[in-house]
Amino acid sequence: MKIYPHLWFESQAEEAMEFYMSVFKDSKVLGSTDLPDPELSVVRFELSGLPVAALNAHSHAPYNEAFSFLVETEDQAETDYYWDALRAGGGEEKPCGWLTDKFGVYWQVTPKALLQMLADPDRDKAGRVLQVMYKMKKIIIADLERAYRG
């Protein structure tokens, strides 16, 4: 058994797959299927070890924040890279490290350091970090660290 996140596109499944594979370098195509209806097709690919399926369905089904991909980054350079790469071509910044890509899919670009600071048992430190994060779009680790130190 396998579980795949499954993305629905009007007609851009292949374009989205190519875009995501250009962002996540350790990716690969797993396959494609043309269905009996000529307007329907499915592509499968892997992003950093995560299998994903994408459907061309020729009808609009909008994405929302209820489902997103979380990209946990190691440092500011990696955060900047994924933030900029995923927004390329028409994506939009959202609050607190969230964005939508040019297809409307939601992503969270989240530094590991943020997750560690928010999990600190010292609730004052974690609370200061949370308040600073609320004011951000792209996460800036140095600003979080200043808040963490007080």
XYZ file of N, CA and C in Angstrom:
450
model
N 0.837 -1.177 0.000
C 0.000 0.000 0.000
C 0.885 1.244 0.000
N 0.451 2.271 -0.712
C 1.106 3.576 -0.701
C 0.053 4.647 -0.544
N 0.441 5.730 0.095
C -0.425 6.899 0.204
C 0.268 8.044 -0.519
N -0.455 8.702 -1.419
C 0.075 9.816 -2.192
C -0.731 11.075 -1.905
N -0.082 12.210 -1.656
C -0.834 13.463 -1.794
C -1.263 13.537 -3.262
N -2.472 14.000 -3.508
C -3.031 14.007 -4.854
C -3.486 15.428 -5.176
N -2.879 16.023 -6.177
C -3.186 17.400 -6.564
C -4.062 17.405 -7.817
N -5.027 18.305 -7.863
C -5.978 18.391 -8.959
C -5.685 19.677 -9.729
N -5.497 19.547 -11.016
C -5.240 20.695 -11.889
C -6.246 20.704 -13.032
N -6.467 21.878 -13.588
C -7.319 21.952 -14.778
C -6.624 21.241 -15.936
N -5.377 21.650 -16.217
C -4.635 21.041 -17.320
C -3.123 21.177 -17.143
N -2.665 21.579 -15.961
C -1.246 21.887 -15.765
C -0.501 20.844 -14.936
N -0.986 19.634 -14.833
C -0.327 18.637 -13.979
C 1.115 18.402 -14.408
N 1.356 18.254 -15.709
C 2.724 18.031 -16.186
C 3.593 19.255 -15.932
N 3.038 20.443 -16.186
C 3.777 21.684 -15.942
C 4.119 21.816 -14.459
N 3.155 21.510 -13.594
C 3.396 21.580 -12.149
C 4.468 20.571 -11.738
N 4.375 19.358 -12.264
C 5.370 18.345 -11.941
C 6.766 18.828 -12.333
N 6.920 19.359 -13.522
C 8.225 19.859 -13.975
C 8.704 21.009 -13.093
N 7.788 21.909 -12.734
C 8.139 23.037 -11.861
C 8.632 22.525 -10.510
N 7.871 21.654 -9.866
C 8.254 21.144 -8.548
C 9.565 20.362 -8.619
N 9.751 19.602 -9.684
C 10.994 18.842 -9.816
C 12.188 19.762 -10.054
N 11.961 20.951 -10.625
C 13.061 21.901 -10.791
C 13.421 22.567 -9.463
N 12.457 22.695 -8.572
C 12.691 23.295 -7.254
C 13.380 22.298 -6.328
N 12.881 21.079 -6.289
C 13.407 20.033 -5.414
C 14.303 19.127 -6.255
N 15.595 19.335 -6.160
C 16.561 18.695 -7.051
C 16.568 17.170 -6.934
N 16.275 16.632 -5.764
C 16.283 15.174 -5.588
C 14.883 14.611 -5.849
N 14.406 14.834 -7.067
C 13.066 14.421 -7.472
C 13.145 13.559 -8.722
N 12.062 12.839 -8.994
C 12.033 12.020 -10.205
C 10.599 11.740 -10.615
N 10.434 11.469 -11.904
C 9.144 11.071 -12.458
C 8.925 9.606 -12.116
N 7.733 9.277 -11.635
C 7.390 7.889 -11.332
C 6.546 7.268 -12.437
N 5.831 8.100 -13.201
C 5.031 7.567 -14.293
C 3.891 8.482 -14.663
N 3.188 8.118 -15.725
C 2.006 8.873 -16.144
C 0.991 7.905 -16.721
N -0.270 8.304 -16.656
C -1.358 7.474 -17.153
C -2.337 8.341 -17.904
N -2.600 8.000 -19.157
C -3.684 8.629 -19.903
C -4.933 7.797 -19.632
N -5.993 8.465 -19.226
C -7.225 7.761 -18.878
C -8.143 7.675 -20.098
N -9.181 6.854 -20.052
C -10.068 6.698 -21.215
C -10.699 8.009 -21.704
N -10.945 8.947 -20.809
C -11.431 10.269 -21.202
C -10.215 11.085 -21.637
N -10.170 11.575 -22.889
C -8.972 12.273 -23.367
C -8.643 13.560 -22.606
N -9.565 14.059 -21.819
C -9.291 15.264 -21.031
C -8.696 14.943 -19.660
N -8.561 13.672 -19.334
C -8.055 13.270 -18.029
C -6.711 12.565 -18.167
N -5.796 12.883 -17.268
C -4.521 12.167 -17.193
C -3.954 12.348 -15.791
N -3.071 11.428 -15.424
C -2.455 11.462 -14.103
C -0.949 11.331 -14.277
N -0.206 12.140 -13.533
C 1.245 11.974 -13.459
C 1.596 11.673 -12.014
N 2.650 10.890 -11.846
C 3.161 10.580 -10.511
C 4.633 10.936 -10.501
N 5.045 11.547 -9.395
C 6.432 11.957 -9.271
C 6.817 11.935 -7.804
N 8.095 12.083 -7.556
C 8.613 12.045 -6.192
C 9.383 13.335 -5.929
N 9.066 13.987 -4.817
C 9.756 15.197 -4.368
C 10.475 14.882 -3.072
N 11.790 14.850 -3.099
C 12.588 14.566 -1.900
C 12.068 13.339 -1.152
N 11.731 12.300 -1.894
C 11.269 11.054 -1.287
C 9.771 10.954 -1.082
N 9.021 12.046 -1.272
C 7.574 12.033 -1.093
C 6.888 11.762 -2.425
N 6.161 10.652 -2.552
C 5.440 10.409 -3.800
C 4.222 11.324 -3.888
N 3.993 11.878 -5.078
C 2.881 12.801 -5.312
C 2.196 12.382 -6.604
N 0.875 12.482 -6.632
C 0.108 12.267 -7.861
C -0.558 13.584 -8.233
N -0.666 13.834 -9.539
C -1.329 15.047 -10.015
C -2.251 14.681 -11.164
N -3.456 15.210 -11.115
C -4.513 14.893 -12.067
C -4.818 16.104 -12.930
N -4.924 15.904 -14.233
C -5.525 16.892 -15.132
C -6.994 16.525 -15.229
N -7.888 17.415 -14.803
C -9.305 17.082 -14.772
C -10.177 18.072 -15.535
N -9.584 19.132 -16.062
C -10.303 20.127 -16.856
C -11.508 20.716 -16.135
N -11.390 20.854 -14.837
C -12.358 21.616 -14.051
C -11.589 22.216 -12.888
N -12.023 23.363 -12.442
C -11.287 24.097 -11.423
C -11.697 23.635 -10.024
N -10.733 23.240 -9.247
C -10.945 22.892 -7.841
C -9.889 23.674 -7.059
N -10.262 24.759 -6.388
C -9.257 25.616 -5.743
C -8.624 24.961 -4.513
N -7.367 25.304 -4.296
C -6.650 24.871 -3.103
C -6.914 25.867 -1.982
N -6.672 25.431 -0.737
C -6.749 26.346 0.399
C -5.766 25.897 1.474
N -5.720 26.647 2.557
C -4.755 26.397 3.625
C -4.987 25.102 4.385
N -6.131 24.480 4.192
C -6.435 23.258 4.937
C -5.493 22.112 4.566
N -4.839 22.225 3.396
C -3.823 21.245 3.006
C -2.648 22.010 2.425
N -1.473 21.724 2.955
C -0.266 22.377 2.439
C 0.902 21.411 2.538
N 1.965 21.756 1.835
C 3.218 21.031 1.949
C 4.134 21.845 2.849
N 4.722 21.215 3.847
C 5.667 21.872 4.745
C 7.085 21.503 4.304
N 7.870 22.531 4.018
C 9.265 22.341 3.654
C 10.090 22.788 4.852
N 10.657 21.837 5.575
C 11.468 22.152 6.752
C 12.900 22.409 6.296
N 13.378 23.625 6.543
C 14.686 24.044 6.043
C 15.735 24.042 7.147
N 17.004 23.934 6.741
C 18.123 23.859 7.678
C 18.626 25.223 8.126
N 18.561 26.228 7.254
C 19.156 27.533 7.569
C 18.481 28.612 6.729
N 18.955 29.855 6.866
C 18.336 30.963 6.146
C 18.533 30.842 4.638
N 19.701 30.383 4.210
C 19.941 30.246 2.768
C 18.954 29.256 2.148
N 18.725 28.143 2.810
C 17.776 27.161 2.301
C 16.346 27.707 2.358
N 16.021 28.438 3.420
C 14.705 29.073 3.537
C 14.507 30.039 2.379
N 15.494 30.880 2.129
C 15.401 31.858 1.039
C 15.238 31.154 -0.308
N 16.013 30.100 -0.531
C 15.941 29.387 -1.806
C 14.522 28.854 -2.056
N 13.970 28.101 -1.101
C 12.651 27.503 -1.322
C 11.558 28.561 -1.364
N 11.687 29.596 -0.562
C 10.711 30.691 -0.577
C 10.661 31.325 -1.968
N 11.810 31.680 -2.485
C 11.873 32.341 -3.788
C 11.499 31.387 -4.922
N 11.995 30.162 -4.869
C 11.733 29.201 -5.944
C 10.255 28.849 -6.036
N 9.609 28.623 -4.914
C 8.198 28.244 -4.934
C 7.286 29.407 -5.310
N 7.725 30.634 -5.053
C 6.931 31.813 -5.433
C 7.154 32.237 -6.879
N 8.171 31.696 -7.523
C 8.530 32.111 -8.878
C 7.356 31.962 -9.841
N 7.228 32.935 -10.723
C 6.226 32.855 -11.776
C 4.823 33.242 -11.374
N 4.651 33.821 -10.196
C 3.318 34.299 -9.822
C 2.789 33.805 -8.493
N 3.630 33.168 -7.688
C 3.185 32.771 -6.353
C 2.974 33.976 -5.464
N 2.323 33.781 -4.332
C 2.017 34.880 -3.414
C 2.497 34.582 -2.004
N 3.057 35.608 -1.367
C 3.439 35.504 0.044
C 2.198 35.498 0.907
N 2.235 34.712 1.950
C 1.178 34.660 2.960
C 1.860 34.859 4.309
N 1.106 35.120 5.370
C 1.716 35.313 6.688
C 2.348 34.038 7.251
N 3.324 34.241 8.129
C 3.897 33.190 8.974
C 4.615 32.081 8.209
N 5.292 32.435 7.116
C 6.053 31.450 6.375
C 5.256 30.653 5.360
N 4.028 31.047 5.104
C 3.194 30.363 4.126
C 3.267 31.113 2.797
N 3.040 30.368 1.716
C 2.938 30.982 0.397
C 2.089 30.093 -0.490
N 1.651 30.665 -1.605
C 1.056 29.843 -2.649
C 1.964 29.933 -3.856
N 2.087 28.821 -4.566
C 2.878 28.838 -5.790
C 2.000 29.311 -6.952
N 2.544 29.347 -8.150
C 1.821 29.869 -9.309
C 0.604 29.032 -9.678
N 0.472 27.837 -9.125
C -0.687 26.982 -9.370
C -1.743 27.113 -8.267
N -1.415 27.884 -7.214
C -2.340 28.056 -6.102
C -2.159 27.062 -4.975
N -1.164 26.160 -5.080
C -0.905 25.170 -4.039
C -0.228 25.868 -2.862
N -0.634 25.518 -1.651
C -0.102 26.129 -0.430
C 1.141 25.388 0.064
N 2.121 26.175 0.479
C 3.384 25.663 1.014
C 3.718 26.419 2.290
N 4.361 25.730 3.225
C 4.947 26.361 4.409
C 6.458 26.163 4.315
N 7.198 27.257 4.295
C 8.658 27.177 4.269
C 9.110 27.517 5.686
N 9.497 26.482 6.426
C 9.666 26.583 7.873
C 11.058 26.138 8.306
N 11.859 27.065 8.811
C 13.172 26.670 9.323
C 13.049 25.749 10.537
N 13.909 24.755 10.592
C 13.956 23.842 11.730
C 14.136 24.626 13.035
N 14.916 25.711 12.974
C 15.161 26.530 14.164
C 13.858 27.099 14.727
N 12.938 27.509 13.870
C 11.654 28.029 14.336
C 10.904 26.955 15.105
N 10.845 25.763 14.566
C 10.136 24.670 15.235
C 10.758 24.356 16.593
N 12.089 24.392 16.657
C 12.778 24.124 17.921
C 12.498 25.219 18.948
N 12.533 26.477 18.517
C 12.272 27.581 19.455
C 10.835 27.556 19.957
N 9.894 27.248 19.074
C 8.489 27.201 19.492
C 8.209 26.050 20.458
N 9.020 25.005 20.393
C 8.845 23.845 21.278
C 9.579 23.991 22.604
N 10.296 25.098 22.796
C 11.061 25.285 24.033
C 10.113 25.246 25.233
N 10.473 24.521 26.281
C 9.612 24.479 27.469
C 9.494 25.839 28.160
N 10.434 26.747 27.900
C 10.327 28.114 28.425
C 9.302 28.837 27.567
N 8.079 28.902 28.066
C 6.955 29.449 27.297
C 7.130 30.940 27.009
N 7.896 31.665 27.831
C 8.154 33.075 27.548
C 8.989 33.223 26.285
N 10.064 32.440 26.190
C 10.905 32.470 24.990
C 10.089 32.084 23.756
N 9.376 30.977 23.860
C 8.573 30.497 22.733
C 7.512 31.521 22.351
N 6.917 32.162 23.342
C 5.888 33.167 23.084
C 6.432 34.382 22.355
N 7.632 34.814 22.732
C 8.252 35.953 22.026
C 8.512 35.598 20.567
N 8.990 34.394 20.333
C 9.249 33.939 18.963
C 7.943 33.912 18.163
N 6.902 33.385 18.769
C 5.611 33.297 18.092
C 5.103 34.683 17.696
N 5.228 35.650 18.612
C 4.766 37.010 18.314
C 5.536 37.631 17.155
N 6.831 37.395 17.087
C 7.635 37.915 15.979
C 7.245 37.207 14.682
N 7.053 35.899 14.748
C 6.673 35.143 13.556
C 5.349 35.648 12.979
N 4.403 36.000 13.840
C 3.102 36.492 13.386
C 3.237 37.723 12.488
N 4.306 38.480 12.639
C 4.497 39.704 11.858
C 5.240 39.455 10.548
N 5.695 38.236 10.327
C 6.510 37.915 9.151
C 5.675 37.326 8.028
N 6.218 37.425 6.853
C 5.782 36.594 5.733
C 6.867 35.526 5.594
N 7.969 35.823 4.871
C 9.086 34.876 4.861
C 9.718 34.882 6.251
N 10.077 33.723 6.745
C 10.675 33.601 8.075
C 12.142 34.030 8.019
N 12.499 34.932 8.926
C 13.872 35.418 9.063
C 14.403 34.888 10.393
N 15.303 33.931 10.309
C 15.789 33.238 11.504
C 16.462 34.190 12.485
N 17.266 35.127 12.005
C 17.970 36.056 12.905
C 16.993 36.860 13.746
N 15.866 37.272 13.174
C 14.863 38.022 13.937
C 14.218 37.137 15.006
N 13.998 35.874 14.672
C 13.439 34.937 15.656
C 14.425 34.704 16.801
N 15.704 34.568 16.451
C 16.726 34.337 17.482
C 16.851 35.518 18.425
N 16.721 36.739 17.892
C 16.751 37.925 18.775
C 15.584 37.898 19.750
N 14.416 37.577 19.265
C 13.239 37.493 20.131
C 13.407 36.376 21.159
N 13.963 35.279 20.751
C 14.179 34.126 21.629
C 15.093 34.491 22.786
N 16.177 35.228 22.477
C 17.128 35.636 23.511
C 16.555 36.726 24.408
N 15.538 37.409 23.942
C 14.903 38.452 24.746
C 15.561 39.758 24.554
